Amino acid sequence: MGLNVEDQGKLINTRIEKIKEIREMGINPFPYNYDVRNFSSDIISNFEDFDSEVHENKIVSLAGRIMSTRIMGKAAFASIMDQKGKIQLYVALKNIGETDYNLFKKLDIGDIIGVEGTVKKTNVGEITVYITKLVLLTKNIRPLPIVKEKDGEVFDAFSDKELRYRNRHVDLIVTPGVRETFEKRIRIIKNIKNILDSKDFLEVETPTLLPIYGGANASPFTTHHNTLDMKLYLRIAIEPYLKRLIVGGMDRVYEIGKCFRNEGMDRTHNPEFTMLELYQAYADYNDMMNITEEIFESTCKQLYGTTQIEFKGNVIDLKTPWKRLKMVDAIKEYTEIDVESLSDDDMKKLIEKKGGKIKGEFIRGLAINEIFELYVEEQIIQPVFITHQPVETTPLCKPDYDDERYLQRFELFIAGNEYANAYSESNDPVFQRKTLYEQSLRRDVDKEASPMDENFVQAIETGMPPTGGLGLGIDRMVMLLTGERSIRDILLFPTMKPENQ
RNA sequence: GGGAGAGUAGCUCAGUCGGUAGAGCACCGCCCUUUUAAGGCGAUGGUCGACGGUUCGAGCCCGUCCUCUCUCACCA
């Protein structure tokens, strides 16, 4: 198991031997640079501009990793992969001369080369660089898994997920589509930033290493600062610092960054994950819904040119506007139960019937939320904003004007999962101090309750304008928009146990 | 934490009833100037996840443990 030197010493040693032989030929197997003037995909998609039948002496120069070779005595085909894709090379003794051809015969799949040549279609019509010059740029000594493709079908895929996650550098080279998935992730994040920047939001950076944590119910990672000799925490949410900035007069701020939660791991949870948090002064939860819709719809269109995507076997249409449903109405619609008219006992029965639990004393608002999660959540396939959660679900959100039993809050559900959570943020300093203090007292019972953050409360006491706040799970969004079912497939380097026992 | 599956060559995988460890690709040698899962001939390559047990004999049966994958639950 593993890709350790000891395990494949013989294969590696023969390649180290080749490095010596190449040096003996007077060739440096690790030169310092190369003049790259073309990329594979540009040559292929603009073939007319390069076709040597038309442009007689047009020389291209490109560099990439050798992915396959087909050697036929005094000539060979090879394909190399660069930043933008793959392209075939024709390597002939008569075109590159004996020295370079002898070098070529010593090369392996995985080596990085620079080539110059002319572009022409082969007899069977494949656009190919007929090389006239070959430069070894980096000699590989650790063999790559050989993955073959024919007509889009992949053979001998590098399919061991553990090896792929532990050796993402190899995965990126040999597994078709992996790179594209991560390029999509990059484009998604860039597009979100473009949207927010165009709305005059300021992208800020706030600390991840904190003396005190808060903003969510979660267990933090702890660490230690040596010279200060103090305990520090990795943040579990971005919220407390962004709200300080709103107090400070930065009226529209956002951060896309890592949060860390010391909890279980599964297909949708990694210990470190990426959140978008956004706060807008003088806005409320309705404004947050509009921004959320725009973020999803625009990003999907930008990636695919359509608002429809397939996810978990469903066609999901992200076209806005999305349905907005109060939580109790959603329960009515999906289960024909009118929770507001139920007795406490009937609600308990409904929860227990589905295997749900009521923690501590019975609280109607929490029970309504529980019934929603048990009976409705997984049924929501098309995007829906669930609004007006019971006030008991969070102390950080303002109650609705019309009915103080419910909040000006929404959660976004798509394909049975939650993607975003937003509030008309509570800014009553007396209420905030009280709830945060009460929460800090519960810490010996509730491990996920946060400690009192005096500086944060003082900030709220300074006066936070009415503010709409939004939290959006970037990893979940990337999964939705790339069709990936596991968070590990959209994180370049997911958290792994160490290889040795 | 529960359930299911898996761990054999660098990669992808076979391995029958318990009887000398197999293939394809890669690698090495040879042939080959339009191939594309290139082809042909030949060679090399193994602590069968670990430990223990049963047996004349274990990749295979039994036990314990480790790791991974999938899935359910829990947790935001």
XYZ file of C-alpha atoms (C1' of nucleotides) in Angstrom:
577
model
C 0.000 0.000 0.000
C 1.007 3.564 -0.404
C 3.326 5.254 -2.819
C 6.442 5.094 -0.695
C 9.913 5.033 -2.169
C 10.713 1.765 -0.450
C 7.685 0.075 -2.020
C 8.689 0.764 -5.559
C 12.400 1.181 -5.177
C 13.188 -0.767 -8.316
C 10.989 1.312 -10.579
C 12.321 4.512 -9.072
C 15.913 3.355 -9.195
C 15.775 2.589 -12.908
C 14.575 6.143 -13.486
C 17.269 7.604 -11.269
C 19.697 5.593 -13.382
C 18.212 7.232 -16.492
C 18.925 10.662 -15.032
C 22.590 9.694 -14.841
C 22.564 8.460 -18.433
C 20.915 11.671 -19.610
C 23.548 13.733 -17.776
C 26.222 11.614 -19.439
C 24.727 12.676 -22.767
C 25.540 16.252 -21.724
C 21.894 17.120 -21.091
C 20.648 18.789 -17.912
C 17.481 16.889 -16.912
C 16.337 19.809 -14.737
C 16.865 23.074 -16.630
C 15.550 26.352 -15.245
C 12.940 27.683 -17.633
C 11.281 27.320 -21.000
C 9.762 29.793 -23.413
C 6.126 28.661 -23.565
C 4.376 30.478 -26.359
C 1.342 28.259 -27.003
C -1.142 26.092 -25.158
C -2.600 22.819 -26.358
C -6.242 23.833 -26.451
C -5.511 27.095 -28.272
C -3.769 25.172 -31.032
C -6.651 22.732 -31.295
C -9.491 25.244 -31.204
C -7.755 27.673 -33.592
C -6.254 25.056 -35.844
C -6.691 27.193 -38.998
C -4.259 29.745 -37.558
C -1.578 27.100 -37.100
C -2.118 24.616 -39.941
C 1.288 24.187 -41.572
C -0.398 23.413 -44.903
C -1.420 27.079 -44.903
C 1.150 28.748 -42.649
C 4.254 27.017 -43.877
C 6.858 27.855 -41.247
C 4.688 28.622 -38.284
C 6.437 27.194 -35.255
C 4.632 26.566 -31.987
C 6.353 26.159 -28.642
C 4.704 24.452 -25.739
C 5.520 22.540 -22.601
C 3.762 19.793 -20.741
C 3.823 16.398 -19.114
C 4.109 13.251 -21.221
C 0.882 11.292 -20.746
C 1.291 8.528 -23.289
C 3.709 7.297 -25.933
C 3.376 5.052 -28.966
C 6.834 4.299 -30.260
C 7.296 2.711 -33.684
C 10.992 2.293 -34.230
C 12.256 5.495 -35.763
C 9.147 7.561 -35.075
C 6.648 7.910 -32.293
C 3.457 9.570 -31.205
C 3.134 10.966 -27.736
C 0.634 13.160 -26.018
C 1.460 15.852 -23.545
C -0.773 17.638 -21.079
C -0.394 21.307 -20.305
C -2.386 23.876 -18.344
C -5.235 23.790 -20.854
C -5.466 20.195 -22.028
C -3.762 17.527 -24.071
C -2.281 17.481 -27.555
C -0.589 14.823 -29.646
C 3.042 15.100 -30.734
C 4.717 13.400 -33.660
C 8.331 12.651 -32.832
C 10.393 11.404 -35.750
C 14.102 10.664 -35.871
C 14.426 12.430 -39.225
C 12.801 15.594 -37.805
C 14.637 15.972 -34.517
C 17.944 14.234 -35.140
C 19.698 11.396 -33.432
C 20.626 13.094 -30.160
C 17.119 14.287 -29.378
C 15.601 11.023 -30.529
C 17.889 9.028 -28.268
C 16.859 11.323 -25.445
C 13.202 10.806 -26.305
C 13.603 7.041 -26.076
C 14.846 7.434 -22.505
C 11.810 9.477 -21.456
C 8.916 8.140 -19.425
C 5.277 8.917 -18.950
C 5.289 11.649 -16.320
C 8.313 13.534 -17.640
C 7.878 17.196 -18.479
C 9.171 18.371 -21.835
C 9.242 21.479 -23.978
C 8.767 21.112 -27.729
C 8.819 23.200 -30.850
C 7.290 22.189 -34.141
C 4.675 22.723 -36.804
C 1.007 21.831 -36.581
C -0.736 19.450 -38.968
C -3.491 16.879 -38.965
C -2.437 13.252 -39.157
C -3.828 10.805 -41.707
C -6.695 10.058 -39.359
C -7.330 13.731 -38.724
C -5.881 14.370 -35.273
C -4.316 17.773 -34.815
C -0.686 17.066 -34.022
C 2.502 18.983 -33.367
C 5.249 17.664 -35.636
C 8.132 18.462 -33.399
C 11.490 19.710 -34.587
C 12.994 20.339 -31.192
C 12.753 18.504 -27.873
C 13.892 19.755 -24.471
C 13.656 17.716 -21.306
C 12.388 20.064 -18.586
C 11.895 17.686 -15.658
C 12.618 13.994 -15.307
C 9.978 12.056 -13.405
C 11.160 9.214 -11.192
C 7.890 8.186 -9.554
C 5.646 6.329 -12.006
C 2.144 7.658 -12.549
C -0.884 5.404 -12.630
C -1.660 4.851 -16.292
C -5.214 5.831 -17.135
C -6.379 5.228 -20.679
C -9.267 6.687 -22.566
C -11.087 5.754 -25.723
C -14.153 7.564 -27.046
C -14.694 9.162 -23.661
C -14.613 5.806 -21.913
C -11.973 5.604 -19.192
C -9.954 2.456 -18.623
C -7.950 1.535 -15.548
C -9.096 4.701 -13.780
C -7.096 5.752 -10.731
C -10.114 4.908 -8.640
C -8.932 4.262 -5.084
C -10.498 7.255 -3.359
C -8.119 7.202 -0.452
C -5.085 7.267 -2.750
C -6.699 10.013 -4.828
C -7.344 12.269 -1.825
C -3.940 11.636 -0.301
C -2.185 12.200 -3.632
C -4.244 14.935 -5.196
C -1.261 15.994 -7.315
C -1.461 12.597 -9.003
C -5.253 12.676 -9.170
C -5.173 16.042 -10.920
C -2.795 14.675 -13.532
C -4.433 11.362 -14.315
C -8.131 11.527 -13.465
C -10.255 13.116 -16.171
C -12.564 15.849 -14.886
C -10.924 16.469 -11.521
C -9.196 19.609 -12.619
C -12.401 20.888 -14.229
C -14.294 20.418 -10.974
C -11.797 22.548 -9.098
C -11.725 25.136 -11.848
C -15.478 25.377 -11.450
C -15.042 25.906 -7.735
C -12.680 28.776 -8.451
C -15.101 30.324 -10.937
C -18.022 30.002 -8.524
C -16.165 31.885 -5.811
C -14.902 34.487 -8.256
C -18.414 35.068 -9.545
C -19.830 35.515 -6.060
C -17.138 38.088 -5.353
C -17.895 39.903 -8.607
C -21.583 40.121 -7.753
C -20.928 41.431 -4.254
C -18.184 43.803 -5.335
C -20.532 45.277 -7.937
C -23.012 45.965 -5.129
C -20.392 47.933 -3.185
C -19.695 45.218 -0.642
C -16.194 45.293 0.812
C -14.364 42.000 0.988
C -12.604 41.868 4.344
C -10.312 39.502 6.211
C -10.986 38.852 9.861
C -9.070 36.614 12.238
C -9.361 32.852 12.253
C -7.218 32.514 15.388
C -9.229 33.829 18.308
C -8.982 34.181 22.066
C -12.745 33.633 22.258
C -15.145 32.039 19.807
C -18.820 32.375 18.952
C -21.391 32.934 16.243
C -22.569 29.330 16.048
C -23.261 26.311 18.188
C -20.226 24.157 17.566
C -17.123 22.721 19.200
C -13.976 24.649 18.336
C -10.420 23.500 17.723
C -8.088 24.738 20.396
C -4.437 25.602 20.127
C -1.810 27.349 22.147
C 0.271 30.459 21.617
C 3.724 29.940 23.068
C 5.009 33.435 23.827
C 1.653 34.677 25.095
C 1.216 31.332 26.861
C -2.483 31.382 26.133
C -5.186 29.195 24.708
C -6.470 30.181 21.270
C -9.381 28.884 19.208
C -9.950 28.494 15.487
C -13.103 30.354 14.503
C -16.382 28.465 14.131
C -18.084 31.369 12.323
C -17.175 34.730 10.848
C -20.156 36.610 12.235
C -18.814 38.279 15.406
C -16.082 40.178 13.583
C -18.183 41.176 10.578
C -20.786 42.660 12.940
C -18.049 44.712 14.620
C -17.246 46.106 11.157
C -20.906 46.992 10.596
C -20.813 48.834 13.935
C -17.646 50.526 12.708
C -19.459 51.956 9.715
C -18.409 49.504 7.018
C -21.997 49.169 5.867
C -21.578 46.323 3.406
C -18.992 43.669 4.197
C -18.411 40.059 3.348
C -15.806 37.389 3.806
C -15.391 34.052 2.078
C -13.187 32.010 4.325
C -12.462 28.928 6.315
C -14.309 28.020 9.471
C -13.326 25.107 11.661
C -15.560 22.828 13.671
C -14.262 20.014 15.800
C -17.054 17.595 15.049
C -17.881 14.483 13.091
C -16.873 13.975 9.483
C -19.004 12.521 6.753
C -19.917 13.005 3.126
C -21.053 16.563 3.729
C -18.832 17.636 6.640
C -15.119 18.396 6.649
C -13.476 19.810 9.801
C -12.459 22.923 7.877
C -14.923 24.315 5.385
C -15.613 27.520 3.518
C -18.389 29.936 4.394
C -19.616 33.098 2.816
C -20.865 35.508 5.431
C -22.278 38.849 4.402
C -23.721 41.760 6.361
C -25.559 44.752 4.947
C -26.585 47.710 7.081
C -30.115 49.076 6.683
C -31.168 45.836 4.985
C -33.344 42.991 6.237
C -33.903 39.312 5.481
C -35.816 40.141 2.287
C -32.751 41.834 0.838
C -30.727 38.770 1.806
C -33.139 36.560 -0.127
C -32.708 38.689 -3.218
C -28.928 38.535 -2.991
C -28.994 34.784 -2.397
C -31.176 34.180 -5.449
C -28.917 36.297 -7.585
C -25.769 34.536 -6.370
C -27.102 31.097 -7.280
C -28.824 31.965 -10.522
C -26.048 34.100 -11.916
C -23.310 31.664 -10.966
C -25.137 28.729 -12.506
C -25.725 30.669 -15.723
C -22.116 31.719 -15.797
C -20.976 28.089 -15.498
C -23.482 26.361 -17.720
C -25.380 29.040 -19.627
C -28.630 27.740 -18.154
C -30.399 27.766 -14.810
C -31.100 24.030 -14.904
C -28.764 21.477 -13.377
C -28.986 17.836 -12.476
C -28.295 16.873 -8.901
C -28.920 13.580 -7.117
C -31.123 12.436 -9.973
C -33.299 15.557 -9.972
C -33.413 18.368 -12.479
C -33.187 21.519 -10.429
C -34.119 24.883 -11.848
C -32.417 27.809 -10.163
C -34.388 30.355 -12.157
C -35.531 33.195 -9.909
C -37.687 34.262 -8.194
C -37.831 31.299 -5.837
C -40.756 30.183 -3.753
C -40.925 31.796 -0.299
C -42.823 29.809 2.302
C -43.358 30.372 5.984
C -42.273 27.339 7.957
C -45.754 26.521 9.267
C -47.194 26.917 5.760
C -44.521 24.610 4.381
C -45.523 21.982 6.922
C -49.165 22.473 5.872
C -48.291 22.180 2.211
C -46.134 19.084 2.442
C -47.923 17.156 5.203
C -51.396 18.706 5.464
C -50.717 19.212 9.169
C -51.666 22.521 10.744
C -49.064 22.614 13.515
C -50.449 25.787 15.059
C -53.691 24.018 15.927
C -51.999 20.909 17.370
C -51.775 20.214 21.084
C -48.331 19.770 22.639
C -49.042 16.040 23.011
C -49.967 15.659 19.335
C -46.719 17.392 18.372
C -44.693 15.086 20.608
C -46.345 12.075 18.997
C -45.574 13.352 15.504
C -41.923 13.825 16.417
C -41.529 10.469 18.106
C -43.278 8.702 15.227
C -40.426 9.796 12.924
C -37.746 8.921 15.467
C -37.133 12.515 16.503
C -36.204 13.568 20.012
C -37.106 16.486 22.193
C -34.107 17.680 24.148
C -34.874 19.000 27.592
C -38.270 20.527 28.258
C -40.904 20.738 25.534
C -40.794 24.072 23.701
C -43.437 24.556 21.004
C -41.237 26.594 18.710
C -38.443 24.043 18.745
C -40.984 21.282 18.190
C -42.313 23.048 15.095
C -38.766 23.315 13.786
C -38.219 19.610 14.531
C -41.409 18.610 12.706
C -40.263 20.645 9.714
C -36.885 18.933 9.689
C -38.399 15.464 10.059
C -41.295 15.750 7.660
C -40.583 18.473 5.124
C -36.864 19.167 4.632
C -36.004 16.161 2.474
C -39.051 16.715 0.282
C -37.950 20.148 -0.889
C -36.236 19.631 -4.233
C -36.607 22.931 -6.090
C -35.167 25.973 -4.301
C -37.418 27.290 -1.543
C -36.825 29.958 1.076
C -38.308 28.717 4.316
C -39.073 31.809 6.408
C -40.531 32.698 9.788
C -38.905 30.083 11.955
C -40.192 30.094 15.538
C -38.476 32.702 17.748
C -37.130 29.989 20.029
C -34.771 28.703 17.291
C -32.256 31.561 17.687
C -31.648 34.605 19.861
C -29.749 36.469 17.135
C -32.689 37.329 14.892
C -35.483 39.904 15.104
C -39.077 38.731 15.437
C -41.497 39.534 12.616
C -43.502 42.765 12.948
C -46.848 41.049 12.372
C -46.417 37.964 14.527
C -43.819 38.011 17.264
C -43.916 34.218 17.618
C -41.913 33.964 14.393
C -38.645 35.400 13.099
C -37.566 37.494 10.158
C -35.321 34.671 9.113
C -34.935 32.330 6.170
C -33.207 29.086 5.414
C -32.639 28.087 1.805
C -33.382 24.478 0.878
C -32.500 22.780 -2.383
C -32.538 19.039 -3.066
C -33.315 18.300 0.575
C -30.301 20.178 1.965
C -29.850 23.532 3.622
C -27.633 25.970 1.746
C -28.047 29.306 3.459
C -29.342 30.914 6.623
C -30.127 34.586 7.056
C -31.597 36.988 9.591
C -32.789 40.450 10.130
C -30.039 40.653 12.721
C -30.909 41.360 16.318
C -29.231 44.591 17.469
C -30.870 45.238 20.838
C -27.828 45.470 23.128
C -29.676 44.737 26.360
C -31.235 41.615 24.854
C -27.905 40.537 23.317
C -26.012 40.860 26.590
C -28.693 38.863 28.371
C -28.858 35.994 25.864
C -25.094 35.693 25.424
C -24.592 35.754 29.192
C -27.250 33.081 29.695
C -25.672 31.004 26.988
C -22.242 31.256 28.632
C -23.743 29.945 31.878
C -24.955 26.811 30.093
C -21.423 25.823 29.079
C -20.952 23.068 31.654
C -24.173 21.417 30.393
C -24.097 22.318 26.698
C -20.632 21.767 25.281
C -21.462 23.738 22.156
C -22.579 26.896 23.951
C -20.158 29.749 23.365
C -18.401 31.691 26.134
C -19.280 35.323 26.831
C -17.610 37.694 24.382
C -17.559 40.976 26.278
C -15.918 42.947 23.490
C -18.578 41.791 21.020
C -21.392 42.847 23.348
C -19.732 46.219 23.834
C -19.658 46.617 20.070
C -23.397 45.985 19.871
C -23.839 48.452 22.733
C -22.062 51.045 20.622
C -24.972 50.688 18.207
C -25.283 48.342 15.242
C -27.609 49.699 12.553
C -30.465 47.503 11.382
C -28.668 44.836 9.415
C -29.376 41.885 7.189
C -26.944 38.984 7.611
C -26.396 35.931 5.423
C -24.375 32.747 5.847
C -23.899 30.513 2.836
C -22.044 27.202 2.732
C -19.700 27.509 -0.219
C -18.751 23.832 -0.225
C -22.392 22.740 -0.400
C -23.016 25.226 -3.189
C -20.019 23.919 -5.115
C -21.280 20.365 -4.656
C -24.666 21.373 -6.045
C -23.196 23.172 -9.035
C -20.668 20.461 -9.883
C -22.931 17.493 -9.180
C -20.476 16.029 -6.682
C -21.967 14.004 -3.844
C -19.007 14.078 -1.463
C -17.404 17.172 0.037
C -14.035 15.461 -0.400
C -14.425 15.685 -4.146
C -14.718 19.460 -4.094
C -11.922 20.107 -1.585
C -8.445 19.948 -3.094
C -6.995 18.511 0.106
C -9.696 17.070 2.365
C -8.772 16.301 5.947
C -7.329 12.769 6.181
C -6.046 10.586 8.946
C -2.284 10.139 8.845
C -1.266 7.244 6.693
C 0.750 5.381 9.325
C -1.156 3.618 12.063
C -21.921 4.729 17.003
C -25.026 0.851 13.689
C -25.201 -1.884 8.965
C -22.919 -3.508 4.303
C -18.593 -4.054 1.317
C -13.366 -3.882 0.508
C -7.740 -4.402 1.459
C -3.533 -9.571 -3.566
C 2.478 -6.465 -8.253
C 3.508 0.838 -9.193
C -2.108 1.228 -11.197
C -6.786 -1.608 -12.380
C -8.328 -6.315 -11.032
C -8.851 -12.182 -11.194
C -7.739 -16.115 -7.823
C -12.538 -22.423 -8.377
C -13.131 -27.369 -3.313
C -7.669 -25.300 1.496
C -2.619 -27.994 -2.308
C 3.944 -24.209 -5.850
C 0.699 -16.476 -6.669
C -2.250 -14.779 -11.871
C -3.784 -11.120 -16.005
C -3.834 -6.247 -18.442
C -1.303 -1.710 -18.263
C 3.336 0.516 -16.424
C 8.640 -0.710 -16.058
C 13.173 -3.502 -18.563
C 15.207 -5.922 -23.435
C 14.249 -6.710 -28.724
C 11.244 -5.572 -33.601
C 8.524 -1.642 -35.839
C 8.429 5.826 -39.740
C 0.885 7.758 -39.149
C -0.246 5.619 -33.892
C -4.158 6.755 -30.490
C -6.815 1.521 -24.710
C -0.904 1.219 -31.033
C 0.933 -3.771 -32.099
C 4.393 -8.255 -31.816
C 8.185 -11.336 -29.027
C 10.602 -11.934 -24.303
C 11.968 -10.846 -19.178
C 11.428 -8.619 -14.190
C 8.217 -7.600 -10.390
C 4.465 -10.272 -4.248
C 5.531 -9.774 3.910
C -1.786 -11.657 -0.388
C -3.609 -5.056 5.509
C -1.483 -6.853 10.758
C -1.305 -10.457 14.591
C -2.921 -15.054 16.428
C -5.518 -19.892 15.677
C -7.237 -24.538 13.000
C -4.588 -27.797 9.473
C 0.420 -32.132 6.985
C -0.553 -27.547 4.250
C -4.068 -20.988 4.615
C -4.609 -15.424 -0.183
C -8.911 -18.777 0.883
C -11.482 -21.354 7.137
C -11.867 -19.156 12.528
C -10.661 -15.028 16.062
C -8.784 -10.141 17.273
C -7.153 -5.598 15.473
C -6.017 -1.663 11.651
C -7.441 1.150 7.342
C -10.675 2.649 3.551
C -15.416 2.976 0.789
C -20.692 3.138 0.839
C -24.906 3.788 3.923
C -27.893 5.024 8.296
C -27.846 7.729 12.803
C -25.848 11.844 15.548
C -23.969 16.749 15.161
C -24.513 22.320 12.267
